[in-house]
Amino acid sequence: MGNKQTIFTAQQLDAYQDCTYFTRKEILRLFYRYRDLAPQLVPLDYTNQPDVKLPYELIGSMPELKDNPFRQRIAEVFSEDGEGNMTLDDFLDMFSVLSEMAPRDLKAYYAFKIYDFNNDDFICKSDLEKTLNKLTRNELTEDEVRMVCEKVIDEADLDNDGRLSLEDFQHMIVRAPDFLSTFHIRI
Amino acid sequence: MARNVNFDLNHPLVEAGLESPADEDVVHNSFSELIAEQSQNGLSDAFELQELQNELDEEGRDNLAYLTGRGLNDREWEDDERQTDPLVGERWSSDTLKVLSSMPSRTIGRSRGAIISQYYNRTMQLRRRRQSRPSIRDFSHSARPSIRGYGMEADCIDAEGAGASKRERLVNNLQNLSVSDRIRMLRAMPLSLAEKSELRTSTLQKERRTRSGSQIPCCSQLKYYIIIAVRQCWYSWLSFLHSLQLWQVALKRVSGRFGTGVLSYFLFLKTLLFFNLFLFLVTGAFLVLPQAVHPPVLSADRQSFSGLELLTGAGYFSDTVMYYGYYCNYTLHRSCRDDDGGQNISVSTGTTSSCLSSHHSYNMPLAYFFIIGAAFFFTCIILVYSMSKSFGQSFRIDKSHSILAMKVFCSWDFKVIKKTSVKLMSEKICTQLKELLAEVNQKYVKNTVCQQLWRLMVHGLAWAICIASTSACVYGIYHFSDFMHQQQQQALTNKHPMLKEASLLALPALVSLINLLLPGLFNLAAWMEDYESPSVGTYVAIGRNLMLKVSVLCVLCYHWLGRVAADPKSINLTCWENFVGQELYRFLLMDFIFILLDTLFGEFLWRFFSEKVLKRRRKPVFDIARNVLELIYGQTLAWLGVLFTPLLPAVQILKLLLLFYIKKSSVMMNCQAPRKPYRVSQMTTIFITLLCFPSFLGASVCVTYTMWSITPSTSCGPFRGLKTMFQAGKRWVEQLERDNPNLSVLARAHAYLVENPLFLFVGAGIFLIVIYFHSQVVDGQRKIISLLQEQIENEGEDKKFLITRLQHIHEQKRTSKRRLKSQDSNY
């Protein structure tokens, strides 16, 4: 590969390197993964920044996301249009945040957005219920779901408004040392 | 905490934050007058209150019934203390809700503008921290003198002049940070990649403009270019490292199927591999290579190669560069005379090549001593660094109470991609949530005295069994080693030499067998004890295992250093270091063979047995803790043996490579992930700590003791003839002093500092004092955290108070208005 690649200009690669947690080789490898999802849609020349968006169905069919119950939310959070259709920038952004080197605060921010199903910038009871059902594949009874939601809001809600704001969420994540290792996708 | 909050109508934060369809233009006076008489400080121009009044005037639907009817949350309050607190049970009106949700502290996560504002503050703080006092001439004259010291205003002047928004100020700040800080800030911003690119481009453009505008002295320009060049080199080095990323695909498959827990075992294996690679490179380059190029004169009776050497390490291998005995005790010279016996150089035909001067000499004893010391020293530094980093990530100062919340949000392992594993993980989380709920809901049932006593008895019995079995095995090893020692002393010559060598394998085999079987006994004891909390069970298992391995290693060290080294003549050894090196090689090899057997029988055959005979669907569980402790044990042996066998790290590297593939295949075929909750970061910290403290510390204490007090053999090795190995360093310092009398200071420093034990005591004392101070600092920080939490709670109370008062006033006003209206209508 070296200096002979013609997919990106040197400035583009530098910009990607400075704005994500990836090196040049990883960025190129991710580009090829992106292209493999739809070779006829993605051109091999990104120097003039073509406007290519891959539909959610293709993104959701990636082996890393295929069986993840939160894949739709992940795609929606990181996509520009909020529907899950991702450009290359969105794709790189997604895997950069989910990589090993992203700091805790950044991951907590996006995790909060992922678990906020109705996009109202708060994790309310209904969001929690949806999260629980996705986590346990609807195995918990309604009573148990309700009790767990109440308990969670009890524990984590610091300002007592009945739902979790970003700060409450971050305050809780700071105390969870495992978060960094579980909120991580290897690509 | 009383920061002046800007309630400016045109404030971009407010614009960005508000989503309510408020009519921002209408200003009502009467409500502000009402508020002015209620409060002392300037709430009169509070925007939110004006907006509140606007809402109330426009919509007619807010009535008392609505206010008291629906609630914020439909929770039923049981006997909580919150029921007595009137604030939380209040029903907020929709406007209050809107006001609450547009408070500045809530809008941080919401919008782009808020994020940019937040990062502007952070970059400002970073700049303040990083900046030293600039010189006066860097300022334009229009900078106000009182703030000249900060150096901020100078660059903000034109920015403000252009009607800067927060974004431009952020770009400004970014431009003034150092390159690495800027990149770190850019990467950590939760904005989309396109926006970050734009920010970066504006920053670079601005930088280019300011750079071309002002006259920068050439040295700082040079510094700038050097920094750019270094960064490029660093990136290319990272790329190179990444491209030779070892086992990336394999690790991904393992993590995809089993998750982070089992992955941590393989990552630990990879870490050990790198430690051994480092050791191997150091000893190989500085010890093995010079000695291999200049082989010493060998004795005539060299044994021929037979297959048994690979197992025992003796025989043909004992006179090779593998062991201590091969190394010479003189300075190696590069000369053109070929009287280095045994070296196969082709004699140059007549023409004399220029002889190298004696400058190119290599003092082998000194090199041996220093290289081993340096290798241990650097390994220590790397270990302590990784241990502290791991500790920092997993240690939390205050106890967390949000167990259930953490379980809900942090337990889903995003690395797992295989469908069946995902299903298993869902089931596991479901079970754990149910258990946690049950735990949390039921009242704590206090055990009766009888039950407590019974539990104590059971625990006592289990511990008694474990300690008794450990002591019995250690005693057995002690006597067996004594027995083998005496057997060798008797030197029965009618024994076949091969058998004699094979009998050397008996002790290692016994030790490995004990290491394999006894943890199974400990597991049985733990099963009998039935711990309530699985993490306590894991810690107890690790503790018992550790106790076994430490005692076994202690006995072996005593056997080698106390028996063999003390009196090597009694077993007809001319070179006891060689013997100890060979013993360690045998132990390492036997350990590997027994791990293989355990993998074969414990996992592979057990799976067949349980599927076909017991007809169970579940596969055996991969015991992470036990496997990691075996790795640590093997590494301790390797560290113990480096002094006697400089090539032992190479053997360990081979062993780890093979182990990786064997364990990986076994895990993929035969095992399943542990069902108990496994706290990865805590366990990783514990393992690295165990690697540092009992393992590395013990090995370095043994090596130091050997170097300090034990007499080396007189007929082999680089330290022959010296009283202790340590003398090699002393001799060199004395020689330096003789050659150059000016360096007598060094000699005296060596005598007083290094040889005097008082210096070490003082050093250790200072170290302990520093640790004590740091622990006091941590205590202080804990107190500060609790104070801050109290403060946050008080602020929350203040907010609630204000909102309820406003509600109250609003209600009063409404009731008085309605009364007036009804009175009017009656007339």
PDB file of C-alpha atoms in Angstrom, chain B residues 657-778:
ATOM      1  CA  LEU B 657       3.595 -19.782  21.125  1.00  0.00           C
ATOM      2  CA  LEU B 658       2.648 -23.435  21.124  1.00  0.00           C
ATOM      3  CA  LEU B 659       0.441 -22.940  24.171  1.00  0.00           C
ATOM      4  CA  PHE B 660      -1.501 -20.182  22.461  1.00  0.00           C
ATOM      5  CA  TYR B 661      -2.509 -22.334  19.525  1.00  0.00           C
ATOM      6  CA  ILE B 662      -3.223 -25.400  21.626  1.00  0.00           C
ATOM      7  CA  LYS B 663      -5.351 -23.515  24.116  1.00  0.00           C
ATOM      8  CA  LYS B 664      -7.144 -21.634  21.396  1.00  0.00           C
ATOM      9  CA  SER B 665      -8.124 -24.800  19.534  1.00  0.00           C
ATOM     10  CA  SER B 666      -9.117 -26.482  22.756  1.00  0.00           C
ATOM     11  CA  VAL B 667     -11.263 -23.572  23.870  1.00  0.00           C
ATOM     12  CA  MET B 668     -12.992 -23.260  20.526  1.00  0.00           C
ATOM     13  CA  MET B 669     -13.744 -26.967  20.365  1.00  0.00           C
ATOM     14  CA  ASN B 670     -14.376 -28.017  23.887  1.00  0.00           C
ATOM     15  CA  CYS B 671     -15.255 -25.228  26.252  1.00  0.00           C
ATOM     16  CA  GLN B 672     -17.805 -22.650  27.007  1.00  0.00           C
ATOM     17  CA  ALA B 673     -17.492 -19.283  28.666  1.00  0.00           C
ATOM     18  CA  PRO B 674     -17.754 -19.097  32.436  1.00  0.00           C
ATOM     19  CA  ARG B 675     -21.312 -18.738  33.644  1.00  0.00           C
ATOM     20  CA  LYS B 676     -20.409 -16.778  36.738  1.00  0.00           C
ATOM     21  CA  PRO B 677     -20.085 -13.018  36.339  1.00  0.00           C
ATOM     22  CA  TYR B 678     -16.468 -12.221  35.676  1.00  0.00           C
ATOM     23  CA  ARG B 679     -15.203  -8.754  36.407  1.00  0.00           C
ATOM     24  CA  VAL B 680     -12.587  -8.384  33.740  1.00  0.00           C
ATOM     25  CA  SER B 681     -10.692  -5.250  34.667  1.00  0.00           C
ATOM     26  CA  GLN B 682     -10.468  -6.212  38.321  1.00  0.00           C
ATOM     27  CA  MET B 683      -9.221  -9.686  37.456  1.00  0.00           C
ATOM     28  CA  THR B 684      -6.685  -8.330  34.959  1.00  0.00           C
ATOM     29  CA  THR B 685      -5.353  -5.989  37.627  1.00  0.00           C
ATOM     30  CA  ILE B 686      -5.077  -8.860  40.097  1.00  0.00           C
ATOM     31  CA  PHE B 687      -3.184 -10.991  37.604  1.00  0.00           C
ATOM     32  CA  ILE B 688      -0.718  -8.295  36.680  1.00  0.00           C
ATOM     33  CA  THR B 689      -0.203  -7.604  40.401  1.00  0.00           C
ATOM     34  CA  LEU B 690       0.403 -11.298  41.035  1.00  0.00           C
ATOM     35  CA  LEU B 691       2.881 -11.338  38.171  1.00  0.00           C
ATOM     36  CA  CYS B 692       4.714  -8.418  39.735  1.00  0.00           C
ATOM     37  CA  PHE B 693       4.634  -9.237  43.403  1.00  0.00           C
ATOM     38  CA  PRO B 694       5.037 -12.861  44.306  1.00  0.00           C
ATOM     39  CA  SER B 695       6.340 -13.922  40.918  1.00  0.00           C
ATOM     40  CA  PHE B 696       8.828 -11.303  39.747  1.00  0.00           C
ATOM     41  CA  LEU B 697       9.794 -10.142  43.215  1.00  0.00           C
ATOM     42  CA  GLY B 698      10.479 -13.694  44.346  1.00  0.00           C
ATOM     43  CA  ALA B 699      12.556 -14.428  41.271  1.00  0.00           C
ATOM     44  CA  SER B 700      14.587 -11.246  41.634  1.00  0.00           C
ATOM     45  CA  VAL B 701      15.150 -11.904  45.361  1.00  0.00           C
ATOM     46  CA  CYS B 702      16.484 -15.378  44.525  1.00  0.00           C
ATOM     47  CA  VAL B 703      18.732 -14.048  41.777  1.00  0.00           C
ATOM     48  CA  THR B 704      19.995 -11.235  43.989  1.00  0.00           C
ATOM     49  CA  TYR B 705      20.729 -13.694  46.786  1.00  0.00           C
ATOM     50  CA  THR B 706      22.599 -15.923  44.359  1.00  0.00           C
ATOM     51  CA  MET B 707      24.652 -13.050  43.071  1.00  0.00           C
ATOM     52  CA  TRP B 708      25.332 -11.632  46.495  1.00  0.00           C
ATOM     53  CA  SER B 709      26.123 -14.566  48.697  1.00  0.00           C
ATOM     54  CA  ILE B 710      26.687 -17.813  46.882  1.00  0.00           C
ATOM     55  CA  THR B 711      30.125 -18.863  45.756  1.00  0.00           C
ATOM     56  CA  PRO B 712      30.252 -19.556  42.054  1.00  0.00           C
ATOM     57  CA  SER B 713      31.910 -22.724  40.781  1.00  0.00           C
ATOM     58  CA  THR B 714      35.642 -22.605  40.398  1.00  0.00           C
ATOM     59  CA  SER B 715      35.890 -24.367  37.094  1.00  0.00           C
ATOM     60  CA  CYS B 716      33.136 -23.030  34.888  1.00  0.00           C
ATOM     61  CA  GLY B 717      31.249 -19.909  34.055  1.00  0.00           C
ATOM     62  CA  PRO B 718      32.174 -16.252  33.802  1.00  0.00           C
ATOM     63  CA  PHE B 719      32.604 -15.802  37.548  1.00  0.00           C
ATOM     64  CA  ARG B 720      34.983 -18.656  38.281  1.00  0.00           C
ATOM     65  CA  GLY B 721      37.541 -17.770  40.856  1.00  0.00           C
ATOM     66  CA  LEU B 722      35.582 -14.951  42.387  1.00  0.00           C
ATOM     67  CA  LYS B 723      34.163 -15.078  45.877  1.00  0.00           C
ATOM     68  CA  THR B 724      30.719 -13.981  44.779  1.00  0.00           C
ATOM     69  CA  MET B 725      29.288 -13.007  41.392  1.00  0.00           C
ATOM     70  CA  PHE B 726      28.969  -9.513  42.685  1.00  0.00           C
ATOM     71  CA  GLN B 727      32.744  -9.192  42.813  1.00  0.00           C
ATOM     72  CA  ALA B 728      32.825  -8.881  39.033  1.00  0.00           C
ATOM     73  CA  GLY B 729      31.371  -5.407  39.264  1.00  0.00           C
ATOM     74  CA  LYS B 730      33.633  -4.473  42.129  1.00  0.00           C
ATOM     75  CA  ARG B 731      36.711  -5.672  40.289  1.00  0.00           C
ATOM     76  CA  TRP B 732      35.836  -3.580  37.287  1.00  0.00           C
ATOM     77  CA  VAL B 733      35.436  -0.464  39.412  1.00  0.00           C
ATOM     78  CA  GLU B 734      38.803  -1.146  41.049  1.00  0.00           C
ATOM     79  CA  GLN B 735      40.377  -1.611  37.629  1.00  0.00           C
ATOM     80  CA  LEU B 736      38.905   1.679  36.477  1.00  0.00           C
ATOM     81  CA  GLU B 737      40.330   3.338  39.532  1.00  0.00           C
ATOM     82  CA  ARG B 738      43.741   1.885  38.830  1.00  0.00           C
ATOM     83  CA  ASP B 739      43.659   2.999  35.224  1.00  0.00           C
ATOM     84  CA  ASN B 740      42.390   6.441  35.988  1.00  0.00           C
ATOM     85  CA  PRO B 741      42.932   7.752  39.517  1.00  0.00           C
ATOM     86  CA  ASN B 742      40.410  10.527  38.927  1.00  0.00           C
ATOM     87  CA  LEU B 743      37.648   7.984  39.100  1.00  0.00           C
ATOM     88  CA  SER B 744      38.370   7.116  42.714  1.00  0.00           C
ATOM     89  CA  VAL B 745      35.172   8.940  43.567  1.00  0.00           C
ATOM     90  CA  LEU B 746      33.280   6.319  41.628  1.00  0.00           C
ATOM     91  CA  ALA B 747      35.026   3.537  43.474  1.00  0.00           C
ATOM     92  CA  ARG B 748      34.289   5.051  46.809  1.00  0.00           C
ATOM     93  CA  ALA B 749      30.675   5.701  45.809  1.00  0.00           C
ATOM     94  CA  HIS B 750      30.413   2.087  44.794  1.00  0.00           C
ATOM     95  CA  ALA B 751      31.848   0.928  48.094  1.00  0.00           C
ATOM     96  CA  TYR B 752      29.585   3.065  50.209  1.00  0.00           C
ATOM     97  CA  LEU B 753      26.366   3.010  48.248  1.00  0.00           C
ATOM     98  CA  VAL B 754      26.097  -0.312  46.551  1.00  0.00           C
ATOM     99  CA  GLU B 755      27.842  -2.587  48.982  1.00  0.00           C
ATOM    100  CA  ASN B 756      26.599  -0.977  52.132  1.00  0.00           C
ATOM    101  CA  PRO B 757      23.244  -2.425  53.141  1.00  0.00           C
ATOM    102  CA  LEU B 758      22.396   0.742  55.074  1.00  0.00           C
ATOM    103  CA  PHE B 759      21.847   2.570  51.817  1.00  0.00           C
ATOM    104  CA  LEU B 760      19.294  -0.002  50.737  1.00  0.00           C
ATOM    105  CA  PHE B 761      17.475   0.243  54.051  1.00  0.00           C
ATOM    106  CA  VAL B 762      17.337   3.993  53.818  1.00  0.00           C
ATOM    107  CA  GLY B 763      16.102   3.766  50.239  1.00  0.00           C
ATOM    108  CA  ALA B 764      13.388   1.307  51.178  1.00  0.00           C
ATOM    109  CA  GLY B 765      12.387   3.515  54.127  1.00  0.00           C
ATOM    110  CA  ILE B 766      12.010   6.570  51.916  1.00  0.00           C
ATOM    111  CA  PHE B 767       9.981   4.535  49.445  1.00  0.00           C
ATOM    112  CA  LEU B 768       7.595   3.420  52.199  1.00  0.00           C
ATOM    113  CA  ILE B 769       7.197   6.983  53.452  1.00  0.00           C
ATOM    114  CA  VAL B 770       6.279   8.172  49.954  1.00  0.00           C
ATOM    115  CA  ILE B 771       3.676   5.401  49.687  1.00  0.00           C
ATOM    116  CA  TYR B 772       2.242   6.444  53.060  1.00  0.00           C
ATOM    117  CA  PHE B 773       1.921  10.067  51.962  1.00  0.00           C
ATOM    118  CA  HIS B 774       0.147   9.033  48.786  1.00  0.00           C
ATOM    119  CA  SER B 775      -2.331   6.913  50.696  1.00  0.00           C
ATOM    120  CA  GLN B 776      -3.083   9.912  52.898  1.00  0.00           C
ATOM    121  CA  VAL B 777      -3.698  11.975  49.759  1.00  0.00           C
ATOM    122  CA  VAL B 778      -6.153   9.349  48.540  1.00  0.00           C
TER     123      VAL B 778
END
